[in-house]
């Protein structure tokens, strides 16, 4: 592929993939660490830790996007990877629950700054429009593959070792990622369309609120978060306490959701060539609503079986891919090129704001009131998001920014040719 012939992009993409897998392994290990420290209350610990993560993402990501063109980006990315590696290395040494919260706050603050910085670098390295579109797709494939393979790798590793070793492997991965970043030549940042830091931080969010299709994506973020929280937060306690599974069973159940995500992601490129993104994404919302309702039925009726759980987790994975995978394409078509980093940073922040709502429901309400009630609340939130998306994202919401720009350019070119003909 021509894209990977670009040395600097190849190194950066490698750094992203390694860091993603490190984050995925940390997520699995963190759930097991929470269970080791808190037992039946692991859902509260994990829900709180993930809530801290979302707060960091919502607050820090737009600020990082605002200042990214004022900082030496290669040095910043390198230092953020080093910080993440050091924090993960300290996680297996902790003995108190509050230690988890402090270290997760540091880890996710670094990740929240890393992602928008990385996204802002790519268009400066990959300058060709077609290659840049492929780079967006490659990043999404990396996220998809991580969701599948990280739990599988964790399950295999946990067969032979304690979950604490996952933290050590993750720390090493972040250091390798840092070295790859250091080997990359990153050009100076392009000037933003906004000069003031606050304007840049708020510009992407304002774009979301005034663009119909992006308002629809905000609603769809809630659908993804509501269904995804069941998988991310409650799988550990559900598999260990309800199904009587082991540590590796937890990882394999998470892999079931990742399998659904991967299968859908592999089929989507051809589907999106023929079917509008809105149709695909709202269909995904319907799938996720169905998945959450099925999960509620499973626990309310006492039908706690391995096969039933795996099927529902796989369905949720499919629904998440149907919404998440086309999102980058919709964002890219909705803003001008120099506003892309701000739009992606806004989506990063707003999507995690949705998770900030749903993680406490899954963790705190799930532990105190039971899975049935917590998952019922999440099912209602998913349904509200799905309905909101249909109402906020009109079936015909006008041409994209990119399409409009191309049309305008053609009109100008036509007018120029007409003028020259008359002059001749």
CSV table of C-alpha atoms in Angstrom, one decimal:
chain,number,residue,atom,x,y,z
A,1,UNK,CA,0.0,0.0,0.0
A,2,UNK,CA,1.3,3.4,-1.0
A,3,UNK,CA,0.4,4.8,2.4
A,4,UNK,CA,2.8,2.6,4.3
A,5,UNK,CA,5.6,3.6,1.9
A,6,UNK,CA,5.7,6.9,3.8
A,7,UNK,CA,8.4,6.2,6.4
A,8,UNK,CA,7.2,8.7,9.1
A,9,UNK,CA,3.6,7.5,8.8
A,10,UNK,CA,4.7,3.9,9.1
A,11,UNK,CA,6.6,4.6,12.3
A,12,UNK,CA,3.8,6.6,13.8
A,13,UNK,CA,1.2,4.0,12.9
A,14,UNK,CA,3.4,1.3,14.5
A,15,UNK,CA,3.6,3.5,17.6
A,16,UNK,CA,-0.2,3.8,17.6
A,17,UNK,CA,-0.8,0.1,17.2
A,18,UNK,CA,1.7,-0.8,20.0
A,19,UNK,CA,0.2,1.8,22.3
A,20,UNK,CA,-3.3,0.6,21.5
A,21,UNK,CA,-2.6,-3.0,22.3
A,22,UNK,CA,-0.9,-1.9,25.5
A,23,UNK,CA,-4.0,0.0,26.5
A,24,UNK,CA,-6.2,-3.0,25.6
A,25,UNK,CA,-4.1,-5.3,27.8
A,26,UNK,CA,-4.2,-2.8,30.6
A,27,UNK,CA,-8.0,-2.7,30.4
A,28,UNK,CA,-8.2,-6.5,30.9
A,29,UNK,CA,-5.6,-6.5,33.7
A,30,UNK,CA,-7.2,-3.5,35.4
A,31,UNK,CA,-10.5,-5.3,35.6
A,32,UNK,CA,-8.8,-8.4,37.2
A,33,UNK,CA,-6.8,-6.1,39.5
A,34,UNK,CA,-10.0,-4.5,40.7
A,35,UNK,CA,-11.5,-7.9,41.3
A,36,UNK,CA,-8.4,-8.9,43.3
A,37,UNK,CA,-8.6,-5.8,45.5
A,38,UNK,CA,-12.4,-5.5,45.9
A,39,UNK,CA,-13.9,-8.9,45.0
A,40,UNK,CA,-17.7,-8.5,44.5
A,41,UNK,CA,-17.3,-4.7,44.5
A,42,UNK,CA,-14.9,-4.8,41.6
A,43,UNK,CA,-17.6,-3.1,39.4
A,44,UNK,CA,-17.6,-0.1,41.7
A,45,UNK,CA,-13.8,0.2,41.5
A,46,UNK,CA,-13.6,-0.4,37.8
A,47,UNK,CA,-16.6,2.0,37.1
A,48,UNK,CA,-14.9,4.7,39.2
A,49,UNK,CA,-11.5,4.2,37.5
A,50,UNK,CA,-13.1,4.4,34.1
A,51,UNK,CA,-15.1,7.5,35.1
A,52,UNK,CA,-11.9,9.2,36.1
A,53,UNK,CA,-10.6,8.2,32.6
A,54,UNK,CA,-13.6,9.8,30.9
A,55,UNK,CA,-13.2,13.0,33.0
A,56,UNK,CA,-9.6,13.3,31.8
A,57,UNK,CA,-10.6,12.7,28.2
A,58,UNK,CA,-13.5,15.2,28.3
A,59,UNK,CA,-11.4,18.0,29.9
A,60,UNK,CA,-7.9,17.4,28.6
A,61,UNK,CA,-8.5,16.4,24.9
A,62,UNK,CA,-9.9,19.7,23.7
A,63,UNK,CA,-7.2,21.6,25.6
A,64,UNK,CA,-4.5,19.5,24.0
A,65,UNK,CA,-6.0,20.1,20.6
A,66,UNK,CA,-6.0,23.8,21.3
A,67,UNK,CA,-2.3,24.0,22.2
A,68,UNK,CA,-1.0,21.2,19.9
A,69,UNK,CA,0.3,23.7,17.3
A,70,UNK,CA,2.3,25.6,20.0
A,71,UNK,CA,4.3,22.6,21.3
A,72,UNK,CA,7.1,20.4,19.9
A,73,UNK,CA,4.8,17.6,18.9
A,74,UNK,CA,7.4,14.8,18.6
A,75,UNK,CA,8.8,15.6,22.0
A,76,UNK,CA,5.3,15.8,23.5
A,77,UNK,CA,4.3,12.4,22.1
A,78,UNK,CA,7.5,10.8,23.3
A,79,UNK,CA,7.1,12.1,26.8
A,80,UNK,CA,3.5,11.1,27.0
A,81,UNK,CA,4.4,7.5,26.0
A,82,UNK,CA,7.1,7.5,28.7
A,83,UNK,CA,4.7,8.7,31.3
A,84,UNK,CA,2.2,6.0,30.4
A,85,UNK,CA,4.8,3.3,30.5
A,86,UNK,CA,6.0,4.4,34.0
A,87,UNK,CA,2.4,4.6,35.4
A,88,UNK,CA,1.5,1.1,34.0
A,89,UNK,CA,4.7,-0.3,35.5
A,90,UNK,CA,3.6,0.9,38.9
A,91,UNK,CA,0.1,-0.6,38.8
A,92,UNK,CA,1.0,-4.1,39.9
A,93,UNK,CA,2.7,-2.7,43.0
A,94,UNK,CA,-0.4,-1.0,44.5
A,95,UNK,CA,-2.2,-2.4,47.5
A,96,UNK,CA,-5.0,0.1,48.0
A,97,UNK,CA,-8.0,0.9,45.8
A,98,UNK,CA,-7.3,4.7,46.0
A,99,UNK,CA,-3.9,4.0,44.4
A,100,UNK,CA,-5.7,2.7,41.4
A,101,UNK,CA,-7.6,6.0,41.0
A,102,UNK,CA,-4.5,8.1,41.3
A,103,UNK,CA,-2.5,6.1,38.8
A,104,UNK,CA,-5.4,5.8,36.3
A,105,UNK,CA,-5.9,9.6,36.5
A,106,UNK,CA,-2.2,10.1,35.5
A,107,UNK,CA,-2.4,7.4,32.8
A,108,UNK,CA,-5.5,8.7,31.2
A,109,UNK,CA,-4.4,12.3,31.4
A,110,UNK,CA,-1.4,11.3,29.2
A,111,UNK,CA,-3.6,9.3,26.8
A,112,UNK,CA,-6.1,12.2,26.5
A,113,UNK,CA,-3.3,14.5,25.4
A,114,UNK,CA,-1.7,11.8,23.2
A,115,UNK,CA,-4.7,11.0,20.9
A,116,UNK,CA,-5.6,14.5,19.6
A,117,UNK,CA,-1.9,15.3,19.2
A,118,UNK,CA,-1.4,12.1,17.1
A,119,UNK,CA,-4.5,12.9,15.0
A,120,UNK,CA,-3.3,16.4,14.3
A,121,UNK,CA,0.1,15.1,13.1
A,122,UNK,CA,-1.2,12.7,10.5
A,123,UNK,CA,-2.5,15.3,7.9
A,124,UNK,CA,0.9,17.0,8.1
A,125,UNK,CA,2.7,13.8,7.2
A,126,UNK,CA,0.2,12.3,4.8
A,127,UNK,CA,-0.5,15.2,2.5
A,128,UNK,CA,-2.3,13.4,-0.3
A,129,UNK,CA,-6.1,13.5,0.1
A,130,UNK,CA,-6.7,9.9,-0.9
A,131,UNK,CA,-3.8,8.6,1.3
A,132,UNK,CA,-5.1,10.7,4.2
A,133,UNK,CA,-8.5,9.1,3.9
A,134,UNK,CA,-6.8,5.7,3.9
A,135,UNK,CA,-4.8,6.8,7.0
A,136,UNK,CA,-8.1,7.5,8.8
A,137,UNK,CA,-9.4,4.0,7.8
A,138,UNK,CA,-6.1,2.4,8.9
A,139,UNK,CA,-6.4,4.0,12.4
A,140,UNK,CA,-10.0,2.7,12.7
A,141,UNK,CA,-8.8,-0.8,11.7
A,142,UNK,CA,-6.1,-0.6,14.3
A,143,UNK,CA,-8.7,0.3,17.0
A,144,UNK,CA,-10.9,-2.6,15.7
A,145,UNK,CA,-8.1,-5.2,15.7
A,146,UNK,CA,-7.1,-4.1,19.2
A,147,UNK,CA,-10.6,-4.7,20.6
A,148,UNK,CA,-10.4,-8.3,19.2
A,149,UNK,CA,-6.8,-9.3,19.7
A,150,UNK,CA,-6.0,-7.7,23.1
A,151,UNK,CA,-8.5,-9.9,25.0
A,152,UNK,CA,-7.3,-12.9,23.1
A,153,UNK,CA,-3.7,-12.2,23.8
A,154,UNK,CA,-4.6,-11.6,27.4
A,155,UNK,CA,-6.5,-14.9,27.6
A,156,UNK,CA,-3.6,-16.8,26.3
A,157,UNK,CA,-1.1,-15.0,28.6
A,158,UNK,CA,-3.3,-15.6,31.6
A,159,UNK,CA,-3.2,-19.3,31.0
A,160,UNK,CA,0.5,-19.2,31.9
A,161,UNK,CA,1.0,-16.2,34.1
A,162,UNK,CA,-0.6,-13.8,36.6
A,163,UNK,CA,-2.4,-10.8,35.3
A,164,UNK,CA,0.4,-8.6,36.9
A,165,UNK,CA,2.7,-9.6,34.1
A,166,UNK,CA,0.3,-8.0,31.6
A,167,UNK,CA,1.1,-4.6,33.2
A,168,UNK,CA,4.8,-5.3,32.6
A,169,UNK,CA,4.3,-6.2,29.0
A,170,UNK,CA,2.2,-3.1,28.5
A,171,UNK,CA,4.8,-0.8,30.0
A,172,UNK,CA,7.4,-2.3,27.6
A,173,UNK,CA,5.0,-1.6,24.7
A,174,UNK,CA,4.7,2.0,25.6
A,175,UNK,CA,8.4,2.4,25.7
A,176,UNK,CA,8.7,0.8,22.2
A,177,UNK,CA,6.0,3.2,21.0
A,178,UNK,CA,8.0,6.1,22.5
A,179,UNK,CA,11.1,5.1,20.5
A,180,UNK,CA,9.1,4.8,17.3
A,181,UNK,CA,7.8,8.3,17.8
A,182,UNK,CA,11.3,9.6,18.5
A,183,UNK,CA,12.4,8.1,15.1
A,184,UNK,CA,9.7,10.0,13.2
A,185,UNK,CA,10.3,13.3,11.5
A,186,UNK,CA,7.2,15.4,12.5
A,187,UNK,CA,6.9,18.8,10.7
A,188,UNK,CA,5.9,22.0,12.4
A,189,UNK,CA,2.2,22.3,13.0
A,190,UNK,CA,0.0,24.1,10.5
A,191,UNK,CA,-1.6,27.2,11.8
A,192,UNK,CA,-5.1,26.6,13.0
A,193,UNK,CA,-8.2,28.5,11.6
A,194,UNK,CA,-8.4,30.0,15.1
A,195,UNK,CA,-5.7,32.1,16.9
A,196,UNK,CA,-7.0,31.9,20.5
A,197,UNK,CA,-6.6,28.7,22.4
A,198,UNK,CA,-10.1,28.8,23.8
A,199,UNK,CA,-11.5,29.4,20.3
A,200,UNK,CA,-9.7,26.3,19.1
A,201,UNK,CA,-10.8,24.2,22.0
A,202,UNK,CA,-14.5,25.2,21.4
A,203,UNK,CA,-14.5,25.4,17.6
A,204,UNK,CA,-14.9,21.7,17.1
A,205,UNK,CA,-17.7,21.4,19.7
A,206,UNK,CA,-19.5,24.4,18.1
A,207,UNK,CA,-19.2,22.6,14.7
A,208,UNK,CA,-20.9,19.6,16.2
A,209,UNK,CA,-23.9,21.6,17.6
A,210,UNK,CA,-24.5,23.5,14.3
A,211,UNK,CA,-24.2,20.5,11.9
A,212,UNK,CA,-27.2,18.2,11.7
A,213,UNK,CA,-25.3,15.0,10.9
A,214,UNK,CA,-22.8,15.7,13.7
A,215,UNK,CA,-25.6,16.3,16.2
A,216,UNK,CA,-26.8,12.8,15.2
A,217,UNK,CA,-23.4,11.4,15.9
A,218,UNK,CA,-23.5,12.9,19.4
A,219,UNK,CA,-26.7,11.0,20.0
A,220,UNK,CA,-25.2,7.8,18.6
A,221,UNK,CA,-22.2,8.2,21.0
A,222,UNK,CA,-24.7,7.7,23.8
A,223,UNK,CA,-25.9,4.5,22.2
A,224,UNK,CA,-22.4,3.1,21.9
A,225,UNK,CA,-21.5,4.1,25.5
A,226,UNK,CA,-24.7,2.6,27.0
A,227,UNK,CA,-24.2,-0.8,25.3
A,228,UNK,CA,-20.4,-0.8,25.6
A,229,UNK,CA,-20.4,-0.1,29.3
A,230,UNK,CA,-22.2,-3.4,29.9
A,231,UNK,CA,-19.3,-5.2,28.3
A,232,UNK,CA,-16.4,-3.1,29.6
A,233,UNK,CA,-17.5,-2.6,33.2
A,234,UNK,CA,-19.6,-5.6,34.1
A,235,UNK,CA,-17.9,-8.5,32.2
A,236,UNK,CA,-15.5,-9.2,35.1
A,237,UNK,CA,-18.1,-9.6,37.8
A,238,UNK,CA,-20.6,-11.2,35.6
A,239,UNK,CA,-18.2,-13.9,34.3
A,240,UNK,CA,-16.5,-14.5,37.7
A,241,UNK,CA,-19.6,-14.3,40.0
A,242,UNK,CA,-22.6,-15.3,37.8
A,243,UNK,CA,-21.0,-17.7,35.4
A,244,UNK,CA,-18.3,-19.0,37.8
A,245,UNK,CA,-15.5,-18.4,35.2
A,246,UNK,CA,-11.8,-17.8,35.6
A,247,UNK,CA,-9.5,-14.9,34.7
A,248,UNK,CA,-8.9,-16.2,31.2
A,249,UNK,CA,-12.7,-16.7,30.7
A,250,UNK,CA,-13.1,-12.9,31.3
A,251,UNK,CA,-10.7,-12.2,28.5
A,252,UNK,CA,-12.4,-14.7,26.2
A,253,UNK,CA,-15.8,-13.1,26.8
A,254,UNK,CA,-14.4,-9.7,26.0
A,255,UNK,CA,-12.9,-11.2,22.8
A,256,UNK,CA,-16.4,-12.3,21.8
A,257,UNK,CA,-17.4,-8.7,21.6
A,258,UNK,CA,-14.2,-7.9,19.7
A,259,UNK,CA,-15.0,-10.7,17.2
A,260,UNK,CA,-18.3,-9.0,16.5
A,261,UNK,CA,-16.6,-5.7,16.0
A,262,UNK,CA,-14.0,-7.2,13.6
A,263,UNK,CA,-16.5,-9.1,11.5
A,264,UNK,CA,-18.6,-6.0,11.0
A,265,UNK,CA,-15.6,-3.8,10.3
A,266,UNK,CA,-14.3,-6.2,7.6
A,267,UNK,CA,-17.7,-6.1,5.8
A,268,UNK,CA,-18.3,-2.3,6.1
A,269,UNK,CA,-16.0,-0.9,3.4
A,270,UNK,CA,-18.0,-2.5,0.6
A,271,UNK,CA,-21.3,-1.7,2.4
A,272,UNK,CA,-20.4,1.9,2.8
A,273,UNK,CA,-19.8,2.2,-1.0
A,274,UNK,CA,-23.4,1.3,-1.6
A,275,UNK,CA,-25.3,2.4,1.5
A,276,UNK,CA,-25.3,5.9,3.1
A,277,UNK,CA,-23.4,6.2,6.4
A,278,UNK,CA,-26.5,7.4,8.2
A,279,UNK,CA,-28.4,4.2,7.3
A,280,UNK,CA,-25.5,2.0,8.5
A,281,UNK,CA,-25.0,3.9,11.7
A,282,UNK,CA,-28.7,4.1,12.7
A,283,UNK,CA,-28.9,0.4,11.9
A,284,UNK,CA,-26.0,-0.1,14.3
A,285,UNK,CA,-28.0,1.9,16.9
A,286,UNK,CA,-30.9,-0.5,16.5
A,287,UNK,CA,-28.6,-3.5,16.9
A,288,UNK,CA,-27.2,-2.1,20.1
A,289,UNK,CA,-30.6,-1.3,21.5
A,290,UNK,CA,-31.6,-4.9,20.8
A,291,UNK,CA,-28.4,-6.2,22.4
A,292,UNK,CA,-29.0,-4.2,25.6
A,293,UNK,CA,-32.6,-5.4,25.8
A,294,UNK,CA,-31.4,-9.0,25.3
A,295,UNK,CA,-28.9,-8.5,28.1
A,296,UNK,CA,-31.6,-7.3,30.4
A,297,UNK,CA,-33.8,-10.3,29.5
A,298,UNK,CA,-30.9,-12.6,30.2
A,299,UNK,CA,-30.3,-11.5,33.8
A,300,UNK,CA,-34.0,-10.7,34.6
A,301,UNK,CA,-35.1,-14.2,33.5
A,302,UNK,CA,-32.1,-15.9,35.2
A,303,UNK,CA,-30.9,-17.3,31.8
A,304,UNK,CA,-27.2,-16.9,32.7
A,305,UNK,CA,-25.5,-19.2,30.2
A,306,UNK,CA,-22.1,-19.0,28.5
A,307,UNK,CA,-23.6,-19.3,25.0
A,308,UNK,CA,-26.3,-16.7,25.5
A,309,UNK,CA,-23.8,-14.2,27.0
A,310,UNK,CA,-21.3,-14.8,24.2
A,311,UNK,CA,-24.0,-14.2,21.5
A,312,UNK,CA,-25.2,-11.0,23.1
A,313,UNK,CA,-21.6,-9.7,23.6
A,314,UNK,CA,-20.9,-10.5,19.9
A,315,UNK,CA,-24.0,-8.6,18.8
A,316,UNK,CA,-23.0,-5.6,20.9
A,317,UNK,CA,-19.6,-5.7,19.2
A,318,UNK,CA,-21.2,-5.7,15.8
A,319,UNK,CA,-23.5,-2.8,16.6
A,320,UNK,CA,-20.5,-0.7,18.0
A,321,UNK,CA,-18.6,-1.3,14.7
A,322,UNK,CA,-21.6,-0.2,12.6
A,323,UNK,CA,-21.5,3.2,14.4
A,324,UNK,CA,-17.9,3.8,15.2
A,325,UNK,CA,-16.3,2.7,11.9
A,326,UNK,CA,-18.1,5.3,9.6
A,327,UNK,CA,-17.7,8.1,12.1
A,328,UNK,CA,-14.3,9.3,10.8
A,329,UNK,CA,-15.6,9.4,7.2
A,330,UNK,CA,-18.6,11.5,8.3
A,331,UNK,CA,-16.4,13.9,10.3
A,332,UNK,CA,-14.0,14.3,7.4
A,333,UNK,CA,-16.8,15.1,5.0
A,334,UNK,CA,-18.3,17.7,7.4
A,335,UNK,CA,-15.4,20.1,8.0
A,336,UNK,CA,-12.7,21.9,6.1
A,337,UNK,CA,-9.2,20.4,6.0
A,338,UNK,CA,-7.6,22.8,8.5
A,339,UNK,CA,-10.5,22.1,11.0
A,340,UNK,CA,-10.1,18.3,10.9
A,341,UNK,CA,-7.9,18.1,14.1
A,342,UNK,CA,-10.5,20.2,16.0
A,343,UNK,CA,-13.4,18.1,14.8
A,344,UNK,CA,-11.7,14.8,15.8
A,345,UNK,CA,-10.7,16.3,19.2
A,346,UNK,CA,-14.3,17.3,19.7
A,347,UNK,CA,-15.6,13.9,18.8
A,348,UNK,CA,-13.0,12.3,21.1
A,349,UNK,CA,-14.2,14.5,23.9
A,350,UNK,CA,-17.9,14.3,23.3
A,351,UNK,CA,-17.9,10.5,22.8
A,352,UNK,CA,-16.2,10.1,26.1
A,353,UNK,CA,-18.6,12.5,27.7
A,354,UNK,CA,-21.3,9.8,26.9
A,355,UNK,CA,-19.1,7.2,28.5
A,356,UNK,CA,-18.8,9.4,31.6
A,357,UNK,CA,-22.6,9.1,31.9
A,358,UNK,CA,-22.8,5.4,31.4
A,359,UNK,CA,-19.8,4.0,33.2
A,360,UNK,CA,-21.1,5.0,36.7
A,361,UNK,CA,-24.5,3.5,35.9
A,362,UNK,CA,-22.8,0.2,35.0
A,363,UNK,CA,-20.3,0.2,37.8
A,364,UNK,CA,-22.1,1.8,40.8
A,365,UNK,CA,-25.7,1.0,40.1
A,366,UNK,CA,-24.8,-2.5,38.8
A,367,UNK,CA,-23.0,-3.3,42.1
A,368,UNK,CA,-25.6,-1.7,44.5
A,369,UNK,CA,-28.8,-2.6,42.7
A,370,UNK,CA,-27.9,-5.5,40.5
A,371,UNK,CA,-27.3,-6.1,36.8
A,372,UNK,CA,-31.0,-6.2,35.9
A,373,UNK,CA,-31.7,-2.6,37.0
A,374,UNK,CA,-28.4,-1.1,35.8
A,375,UNK,CA,-28.7,-2.7,32.4
A,376,UNK,CA,-32.4,-1.6,32.1
A,377,UNK,CA,-31.3,2.0,32.7
A,378,UNK,CA,-28.5,1.6,30.0
A,379,UNK,CA,-31.1,0.1,27.6
A,380,UNK,CA,-33.3,3.1,28.1
A,381,UNK,CA,-30.3,5.4,27.4
A,382,UNK,CA,-29.4,3.5,24.3
A,383,UNK,CA,-33.0,3.7,23.0
A,384,UNK,CA,-33.1,7.5,23.8
A,385,UNK,CA,-29.8,7.9,21.8
A,386,UNK,CA,-31.1,5.9,18.9
A,387,UNK,CA,-34.3,8.0,18.7
A,388,UNK,CA,-32.4,11.2,19.1
A,389,UNK,CA,-30.1,10.3,16.2
A,390,UNK,CA,-33.0,9.7,13.9
A,391,UNK,CA,-34.5,13.0,14.8
A,392,UNK,CA,-31.3,15.1,14.8
A,393,UNK,CA,-29.8,13.7,11.6
A,394,UNK,CA,-32.2,14.3,8.8
A,395,UNK,CA,-32.4,11.8,6.0
A,396,UNK,CA,-31.3,14.5,3.6
A,397,UNK,CA,-29.1,17.0,5.4
A,398,UNK,CA,-27.5,18.7,2.4
A,399,UNK,CA,-24.1,18.2,0.8
A,400,UNK,CA,-20.9,17.7,2.8
A,401,UNK,CA,-18.3,20.4,3.2
A,402,UNK,CA,-16.0,18.5,0.9
A,403,UNK,CA,-18.6,18.0,-1.8
A,404,UNK,CA,-19.6,21.7,-1.6
A,405,UNK,CA,-16.0,22.8,-1.8
A,406,UNK,CA,-15.4,20.6,-4.9
A,407,UNK,CA,-18.6,21.9,-6.5
A,408,UNK,CA,-17.6,25.5,-5.8
A,409,UNK,CA,-14.2,24.9,-7.3
A,410,UNK,CA,-15.7,23.5,-10.4
A,411,UNK,CA,-18.0,26.5,-10.7
A,412,UNK,CA,-15.1,28.9,-10.4
A,413,UNK,CA,-13.2,26.9,-13.0
A,414,UNK,CA,-16.2,27.0,-15.3
A,415,UNK,CA,-16.6,30.7,-14.8
A,416,UNK,CA,-12.9,31.2,-15.6
A,417,UNK,CA,-13.1,29.2,-18.8
A,418,UNK,CA,-16.2,31.1,-19.8
A,419,UNK,CA,-14.4,34.4,-19.2
A,420,UNK,CA,-11.4,33.3,-21.3
A,421,UNK,CA,-13.6,32.2,-24.1
A,422,UNK,CA,-15.3,35.5,-24.2
A,423,UNK,CA,-12.0,37.3,-24.1
A,424,UNK,CA,-10.7,35.2,-27.0
